[in-house]
Amino acid sequence: MVVAVTRPTRLNISQAAVTHNIQEVRQASQASFMFLAVKANAYGFGLIPMSQAAVAGGIDGLAVALLDEGLALRQAGLTQPTLILGITLPQYARLIAENNLIATVGSLAWLEAALQYLPVNGQRLQVNLAVDTGMGRIGFRERTELEAAVSFMHEHREAFTYASIMTHFAEADAPEVDYFHQQLNRWHVLTDGVEMPPLVHLANSGAAMYHADEMPTDVIRAGTVVYGVEPSRGELRADDYLEPVLTLETELVFVKKCHEGEGVSYGHTYYAHEGEWIGTVPLGYGDGLHRKLQGFEVIVDGVKRPIVGKLAMDQMMISLPYELPIGTTVTIIGRQGEQENTLEDVGQYTDLAPWEISTNLQERIYRQITD
């Protein structure tokens, strides 16, 4: 991985916004323990800096998709309870245990296979049982197997700690609630009367914000809402209770005055008019920006101006309102003066969800925590 620290392009994470959003979620859900999902490079915000900001903002635990992401957190000195949401191959059970991570398990067969890799006198493996109530992804689907898994862990207390149980809702952030209630009912059918561990977490962002009165929310898994993206995208609640976390900005590195009819970028899909000032910035689709952003208005010198011509891999051009000096800040996402571009704005322009925009942002963009 190469991080481009020498170019004037940066992704800023607002500590104040992260802290505010965590407090909003905790108040709405009344959760006493909150995991924050930091999978996929923390939704593109940056695994380590976003995790550090979340911990500083009061988050209790972290959730990743992969063992490798959990190991990266440990190597960075983050010791908070960390849940691996995806299924890890059982031969890595010892590595998971030695790094004090929580393994998600969706079958008795996984526990049986993992047992051979866990030394009798070694650190016990913390287990999170996943229950499939209708997401159709991973998890126990039959009560008998779920009960057998709990019994198996008790029979092998030297190897396993029954730490956690979860389900995941496919539709918790939409006006239509029938399927959500089907899943909630299925949860009760599968788990009522089954021994519960210390951490019982059903609610993701949507469930935590809109259904906290229908399920246990002492432990929740927050995601998009902490990143400043309203889970229903404004459909169930206006997003004014959240603060934007991410700012993506760069600077003009080249400025030129054009003549009538001069083409800009590959394929000359844009032609300048006489006397038009065009600025170049060091940011392109190689950094994860979608090429559909041609025409999107970024903010420069406090005004919105369009991206002109096709985005190149490492650079793109902007029509300037007038001559501006090299080094002038250009805001792609974020606020500058009275103008603002949000992740939602970029998503709507490209017909993508906000988290699709952010997860595409490449690791070579320098990331830092601000304020």
C-alpha positions as CSV (number, residue, x, y, z in Angstrom):
1,M,0.0,0.0,0.0
2,V,1.3,3.4,-1.0
3,V,-0.2,6.4,0.8
4,A,0.3,9.7,-1.1
5,V,1.4,12.0,1.6
6,T,3.3,14.3,-0.8
7,R,0.3,15.5,-2.8
8,P,-2.2,18.0,-1.5
9,T,-5.1,15.6,-1.4
10,R,-6.5,14.4,1.9
11,L,-9.5,12.8,3.5
12,N,-10.3,14.4,6.8
13,I,-12.3,12.6,9.6
14,S,-14.0,15.0,12.0
15,Q,-13.5,13.8,15.6
16,A,-16.3,16.2,16.7
17,A,-18.7,14.7,14.2
18,V,-17.9,11.1,15.1
19,T,-18.4,11.9,18.8
20,H,-21.7,13.7,18.2
21,N,-23.1,10.8,16.0
22,I,-22.1,8.2,18.6
23,Q,-23.9,10.2,21.2
24,E,-27.0,10.5,19.0
25,V,-27.2,6.8,18.4
26,R,-26.7,5.9,22.0
27,Q,-29.4,8.3,23.0
28,A,-31.9,6.9,20.4
29,S,-31.2,3.2,21.2
30,Q,-30.3,3.5,24.9
31,A,-27.4,1.1,24.2
32,S,-24.9,0.5,26.9
33,F,-22.5,-1.3,24.5
34,M,-22.0,-0.2,20.9
35,F,-20.0,-2.0,18.3
36,L,-19.0,0.2,15.3
37,A,-18.6,-1.6,12.0
38,V,-15.2,-0.6,10.6
39,K,-15.1,-3.2,7.9
40,A,-14.0,-2.5,4.3
41,N,-11.4,0.1,5.5
42,A,-14.0,1.6,7.8
43,Y,-16.5,2.2,4.9
44,G,-13.6,3.8,3.1
45,F,-13.0,6.4,5.8
46,G,-9.8,4.6,6.9
47,L,-9.6,1.6,9.2
48,I,-7.1,2.9,11.7
49,P,-7.9,6.6,11.9
50,M,-11.7,6.0,11.9
51,S,-11.4,3.3,14.6
52,Q,-9.2,5.7,16.7
53,A,-11.7,8.5,16.3
54,A,-14.6,6.1,17.2
55,V,-12.8,4.9,20.4
56,A,-12.0,8.5,21.3
57,G,-15.7,9.3,20.7
58,G,-16.9,6.7,23.2
59,I,-17.5,3.6,21.1
60,D,-17.2,0.3,23.1
61,G,-16.2,-2.3,20.5
62,L,-15.3,-2.6,16.8
63,A,-16.6,-5.0,14.2
64,V,-14.7,-6.1,11.1
65,A,-15.5,-8.4,8.2
66,L,-12.2,-10.3,8.1
67,L,-9.6,-11.7,10.5
68,D,-7.0,-9.6,8.7
69,E,-8.8,-6.4,9.5
70,G,-9.0,-7.5,13.2
71,L,-5.2,-8.2,13.2
72,A,-4.5,-4.8,11.7
73,L,-6.4,-3.2,14.6
74,R,-4.4,-5.1,17.1
75,Q,-1.2,-4.2,15.4
76,A,-2.2,-0.6,15.6
77,G,-2.6,-0.9,19.4
78,L,-6.4,-1.0,19.5
79,T,-7.5,-3.4,22.2
80,Q,-11.3,-2.9,22.3
81,P,-13.5,-6.0,22.0
82,T,-13.4,-6.7,18.3
83,L,-16.0,-8.9,16.4
84,I,-15.2,-10.6,13.1
85,L,-18.6,-10.5,11.3
86,G,-17.7,-12.9,8.5
87,I,-16.9,-16.6,8.6
88,T,-13.2,-17.3,9.1
89,L,-11.7,-20.7,8.1
90,P,-11.5,-22.9,11.3
91,Q,-7.8,-23.5,10.9
92,Y,-7.3,-19.8,12.0
93,A,-9.1,-20.4,15.3
94,R,-6.0,-20.3,17.4
95,L,-4.8,-17.0,15.7
96,I,-8.2,-15.5,16.5
97,A,-8.0,-16.6,20.1
98,E,-4.5,-15.4,20.6
99,N,-5.4,-11.9,19.4
100,N,-8.5,-11.8,21.6
101,L,-10.9,-11.4,18.7
102,I,-14.4,-12.7,18.6
103,A,-15.2,-15.3,15.9
104,T,-18.6,-15.5,14.2
105,V,-19.8,-19.0,13.9
106,G,-22.8,-20.2,11.8
107,S,-22.7,-24.0,12.3
108,L,-21.8,-26.8,14.7
109,A,-19.5,-28.2,12.1
110,W,-17.3,-25.1,12.3
111,L,-16.9,-25.5,16.1
112,E,-16.0,-29.2,15.7
113,A,-13.4,-28.4,13.0
114,A,-11.9,-25.5,15.0
115,L,-11.5,-27.6,18.2
116,Q,-8.5,-29.4,16.8
117,Y,-6.6,-26.1,16.3
118,L,-7.2,-24.9,19.9
119,P,-4.6,-26.0,22.4
120,V,-5.9,-27.4,25.7
121,N,-4.0,-24.9,27.8
122,G,-4.2,-22.0,25.3
123,Q,-6.4,-18.9,25.2
124,R,-10.0,-19.8,24.7
125,L,-11.8,-18.7,21.5
126,Q,-14.5,-16.2,22.0
127,V,-17.5,-17.2,19.9
128,N,-20.3,-15.1,18.4
129,L,-23.2,-17.3,17.1
130,A,-24.9,-15.9,14.0
131,V,-28.6,-16.7,13.6
132,D,-30.1,-16.5,10.2
133,T,-33.6,-15.1,10.6
134,G,-34.1,-14.1,7.0
135,M,-31.0,-12.3,5.7
136,G,-30.0,-15.5,4.0
137,R,-26.3,-15.0,4.4
138,I,-24.8,-16.9,7.3
139,G,-26.0,-18.4,10.5
140,F,-27.9,-21.1,12.3
141,R,-31.3,-21.8,10.7
142,E,-32.5,-24.6,13.0
143,R,-33.1,-24.4,16.8
144,T,-31.8,-27.9,17.4
145,E,-28.4,-27.1,15.8
146,L,-28.2,-23.8,17.7
147,E,-28.8,-25.6,21.0
148,A,-26.2,-28.3,20.1
149,A,-23.6,-25.6,19.4
150,V,-24.2,-24.0,22.8
151,S,-23.9,-27.4,24.4
152,F,-20.7,-28.2,22.5
153,M,-19.1,-25.0,23.7
154,H,-19.9,-25.9,27.3
155,E,-18.6,-29.4,26.8
156,H,-15.3,-27.9,25.7
157,R,-15.0,-25.0,28.1
158,E,-11.2,-25.3,27.9
159,A,-11.4,-24.2,24.2
160,F,-14.5,-21.9,23.8
161,T,-16.1,-18.9,25.5
162,Y,-19.7,-18.3,24.6
163,A,-19.4,-14.6,24.3
164,S,-22.0,-13.3,21.8
165,I,-25.1,-14.0,19.6
166,M,-26.5,-12.0,16.8
167,T,-28.8,-11.7,13.8
168,H,-28.9,-9.3,11.0
169,F,-31.9,-7.5,9.5
170,A,-32.3,-7.3,5.7
171,E,-34.9,-4.4,6.0
172,A,-34.7,-2.4,9.1
173,D,-34.5,1.1,7.6
174,A,-37.6,1.2,5.3
175,P,-41.2,2.3,5.7
176,E,-42.4,-1.3,4.9
177,V,-41.9,-3.3,8.2
178,D,-43.6,-6.7,7.4
179,Y,-40.3,-8.5,6.6
180,F,-38.6,-6.9,9.5
181,H,-41.3,-8.2,11.8
182,Q,-41.0,-11.7,10.2
183,Q,-37.3,-11.7,11.0
184,L,-37.9,-10.5,14.6
185,N,-40.5,-13.3,15.0
186,R,-38.1,-15.8,13.6
187,W,-35.5,-14.7,16.1
188,H,-37.9,-15.5,18.9
189,V,-38.8,-18.9,17.5
190,L,-35.1,-19.8,17.2
191,T,-33.8,-18.4,20.4
192,D,-36.5,-18.0,23.1
193,G,-35.4,-20.3,25.9
194,V,-31.9,-20.8,24.5
195,E,-29.1,-19.8,26.8
196,M,-28.0,-16.3,26.0
197,P,-24.4,-15.0,26.3
198,P,-23.2,-11.6,27.7
199,L,-23.5,-9.9,24.3
200,V,-26.9,-10.2,22.5
201,H,-27.0,-7.9,19.5
202,L,-29.8,-7.8,17.0
203,A,-29.8,-4.1,16.0
204,N,-27.9,-2.6,13.2
205,S,-28.1,1.2,12.4
206,G,-31.6,1.1,11.1
207,A,-33.0,-1.2,13.8
208,A,-31.3,0.9,16.5
209,M,-32.7,4.2,15.2
210,Y,-36.2,3.1,14.3
211,H,-37.1,-0.1,16.2
212,A,-35.4,0.3,19.6
213,D,-38.7,-0.3,21.4
214,E,-39.2,-3.7,19.7
215,M,-36.1,-5.6,20.7
216,P,-33.2,-5.7,23.1
217,T,-30.8,-2.8,22.3
218,D,-28.5,-3.0,25.3
219,V,-25.9,-4.1,22.7
220,I,-26.0,-2.8,19.1
221,R,-23.9,-2.8,15.9
222,A,-23.8,0.7,14.5
223,G,-22.6,1.5,11.0
224,T,-23.6,4.1,8.5
225,V,-25.3,6.4,11.1
226,V,-22.0,7.0,12.9
227,Y,-20.4,7.9,9.6
228,G,-23.0,10.6,9.2
229,V,-25.2,8.8,6.7
230,E,-28.9,8.6,7.8
231,P,-29.8,4.9,7.5
232,S,-33.1,5.5,5.7
233,R,-31.5,8.2,3.6
234,G,-34.1,10.7,4.9
235,E,-37.1,8.5,4.2
236,L,-37.9,7.8,7.9
237,R,-36.1,10.7,9.5
238,A,-34.4,13.9,8.3
239,D,-30.6,13.7,8.5
240,D,-30.2,16.9,10.4
241,Y,-29.5,15.1,13.7
242,L,-26.2,13.8,12.2
243,E,-23.0,15.6,11.5
244,P,-20.9,14.8,8.3
245,V,-17.7,13.0,9.3
246,L,-15.8,13.0,6.0
247,T,-14.2,15.9,4.0
248,L,-12.4,15.1,0.8
249,E,-10.3,18.0,-0.5
250,T,-7.4,18.8,-2.7
251,E,-5.7,21.8,-4.3
252,L,-5.2,23.3,-7.7
253,V,-1.8,22.2,-9.0
254,F,-2.1,23.8,-12.5
255,V,-4.1,26.7,-13.9
256,K,-4.5,27.8,-17.5
257,K,-6.5,30.2,-19.6
258,C,-8.1,28.5,-22.6
259,H,-9.1,29.6,-26.1
260,E,-12.4,28.9,-27.8
261,G,-12.8,25.2,-28.8
262,E,-9.8,23.8,-26.9
263,G,-10.6,20.2,-25.8
264,V,-10.2,19.0,-22.2
265,S,-9.2,15.5,-21.2
266,Y,-9.6,12.2,-23.0
267,G,-11.9,12.1,-25.9
268,H,-12.6,15.8,-25.8
269,T,-16.0,15.5,-24.3
270,Y,-15.7,19.1,-23.2
271,Y,-14.5,22.2,-25.1
272,A,-13.5,25.4,-23.4
273,H,-14.9,28.8,-24.3
274,E,-12.7,31.8,-25.0
275,G,-10.9,33.0,-21.9
276,E,-12.1,30.2,-19.7
277,W,-9.9,29.3,-16.8
278,I,-9.3,25.6,-16.2
279,G,-7.7,24.2,-13.1
280,T,-6.2,20.7,-12.6
281,V,-6.3,18.8,-9.3
282,P,-4.4,15.6,-8.3
283,L,-7.3,13.3,-7.8
284,G,-9.0,10.9,-10.2
285,Y,-10.7,7.6,-10.7
286,G,-7.6,5.8,-9.6
287,D,-8.4,7.2,-6.2
288,G,-11.9,5.7,-6.4
289,L,-13.9,8.6,-7.8
290,H,-16.6,7.4,-10.2
291,R,-16.1,8.6,-13.8
292,K,-19.8,9.6,-13.8
293,L,-18.7,12.6,-11.7
294,Q,-18.0,14.5,-14.9
295,G,-20.1,17.6,-14.6
296,F,-20.5,17.3,-10.8
297,E,-19.9,20.7,-9.1
298,V,-17.1,20.9,-6.6
299,I,-16.3,23.9,-4.4
300,V,-13.5,26.2,-5.1
301,D,-13.0,29.7,-3.6
302,G,-16.4,29.3,-2.0
303,V,-18.4,28.7,-5.2
304,K,-19.5,25.6,-7.0
305,R,-17.8,24.8,-10.3
306,P,-18.2,21.8,-12.6
307,I,-15.7,19.0,-13.2
308,V,-15.0,19.3,-17.0
309,G,-13.9,16.5,-19.3
310,K,-13.5,12.9,-18.4
311,L,-11.9,12.1,-15.1
312,A,-8.4,10.7,-15.7
313,M,-6.9,8.1,-13.4
314,D,-4.9,10.5,-11.3
315,Q,-6.1,14.0,-12.2
316,M,-9.2,15.9,-13.2
317,M,-10.0,19.3,-14.4
318,I,-12.4,22.0,-13.1
319,S,-13.9,25.1,-14.8
320,L,-12.8,28.0,-12.6
321,P,-14.9,31.1,-12.1
322,Y,-11.8,33.3,-12.7
323,E,-8.1,33.0,-12.4
324,L,-7.1,31.4,-9.1
325,P,-3.7,30.7,-7.7
326,I,-2.1,27.3,-7.5
327,G,-2.7,25.9,-4.0
328,T,-6.3,27.0,-3.8
329,T,-8.4,24.5,-1.9
330,V,-10.9,22.4,-3.9
331,T,-13.5,20.6,-1.8
332,I,-15.0,17.5,-3.4
333,I,-17.0,16.4,-0.3
334,G,-17.5,18.7,2.6
335,R,-18.2,22.3,3.4
336,Q,-16.4,25.4,2.2
337,G,-17.8,28.7,3.1
338,E,-21.6,28.7,2.5
339,Q,-21.4,25.7,0.1
340,E,-21.5,22.0,0.9
341,N,-21.3,18.7,-0.9
342,T,-22.3,15.6,1.1
343,L,-21.7,11.9,0.5
344,E,-25.4,11.8,-0.3
345,D,-25.0,14.5,-3.0
346,V,-22.3,12.5,-4.7
347,G,-24.3,9.3,-4.4
348,Q,-27.4,10.9,-6.0
349,Y,-25.3,12.3,-8.8
350,T,-23.8,9.0,-9.6
351,D,-26.9,6.9,-8.8
352,L,-25.0,5.0,-6.0
353,A,-25.5,4.7,-2.3
354,P,-23.3,6.9,-0.1
355,W,-21.5,3.9,1.3
356,E,-20.7,2.7,-2.2
357,I,-19.0,6.1,-2.8
358,S,-16.9,6.0,0.3
359,T,-15.9,2.3,0.2
360,N,-14.5,3.0,-3.3
361,L,-12.0,5.6,-2.0
362,Q,-8.6,4.1,-2.4
363,E,-6.0,3.7,0.4
364,R,-3.5,5.9,-1.4
365,I,-5.6,8.9,-0.3
366,Y,-4.0,10.3,2.9
367,R,-6.4,10.2,5.8
368,Q,-6.2,12.2,9.0
369,I,-8.3,13.0,12.1
370,T,-9.2,16.7,12.5
371,D,-10.7,18.9,15.2
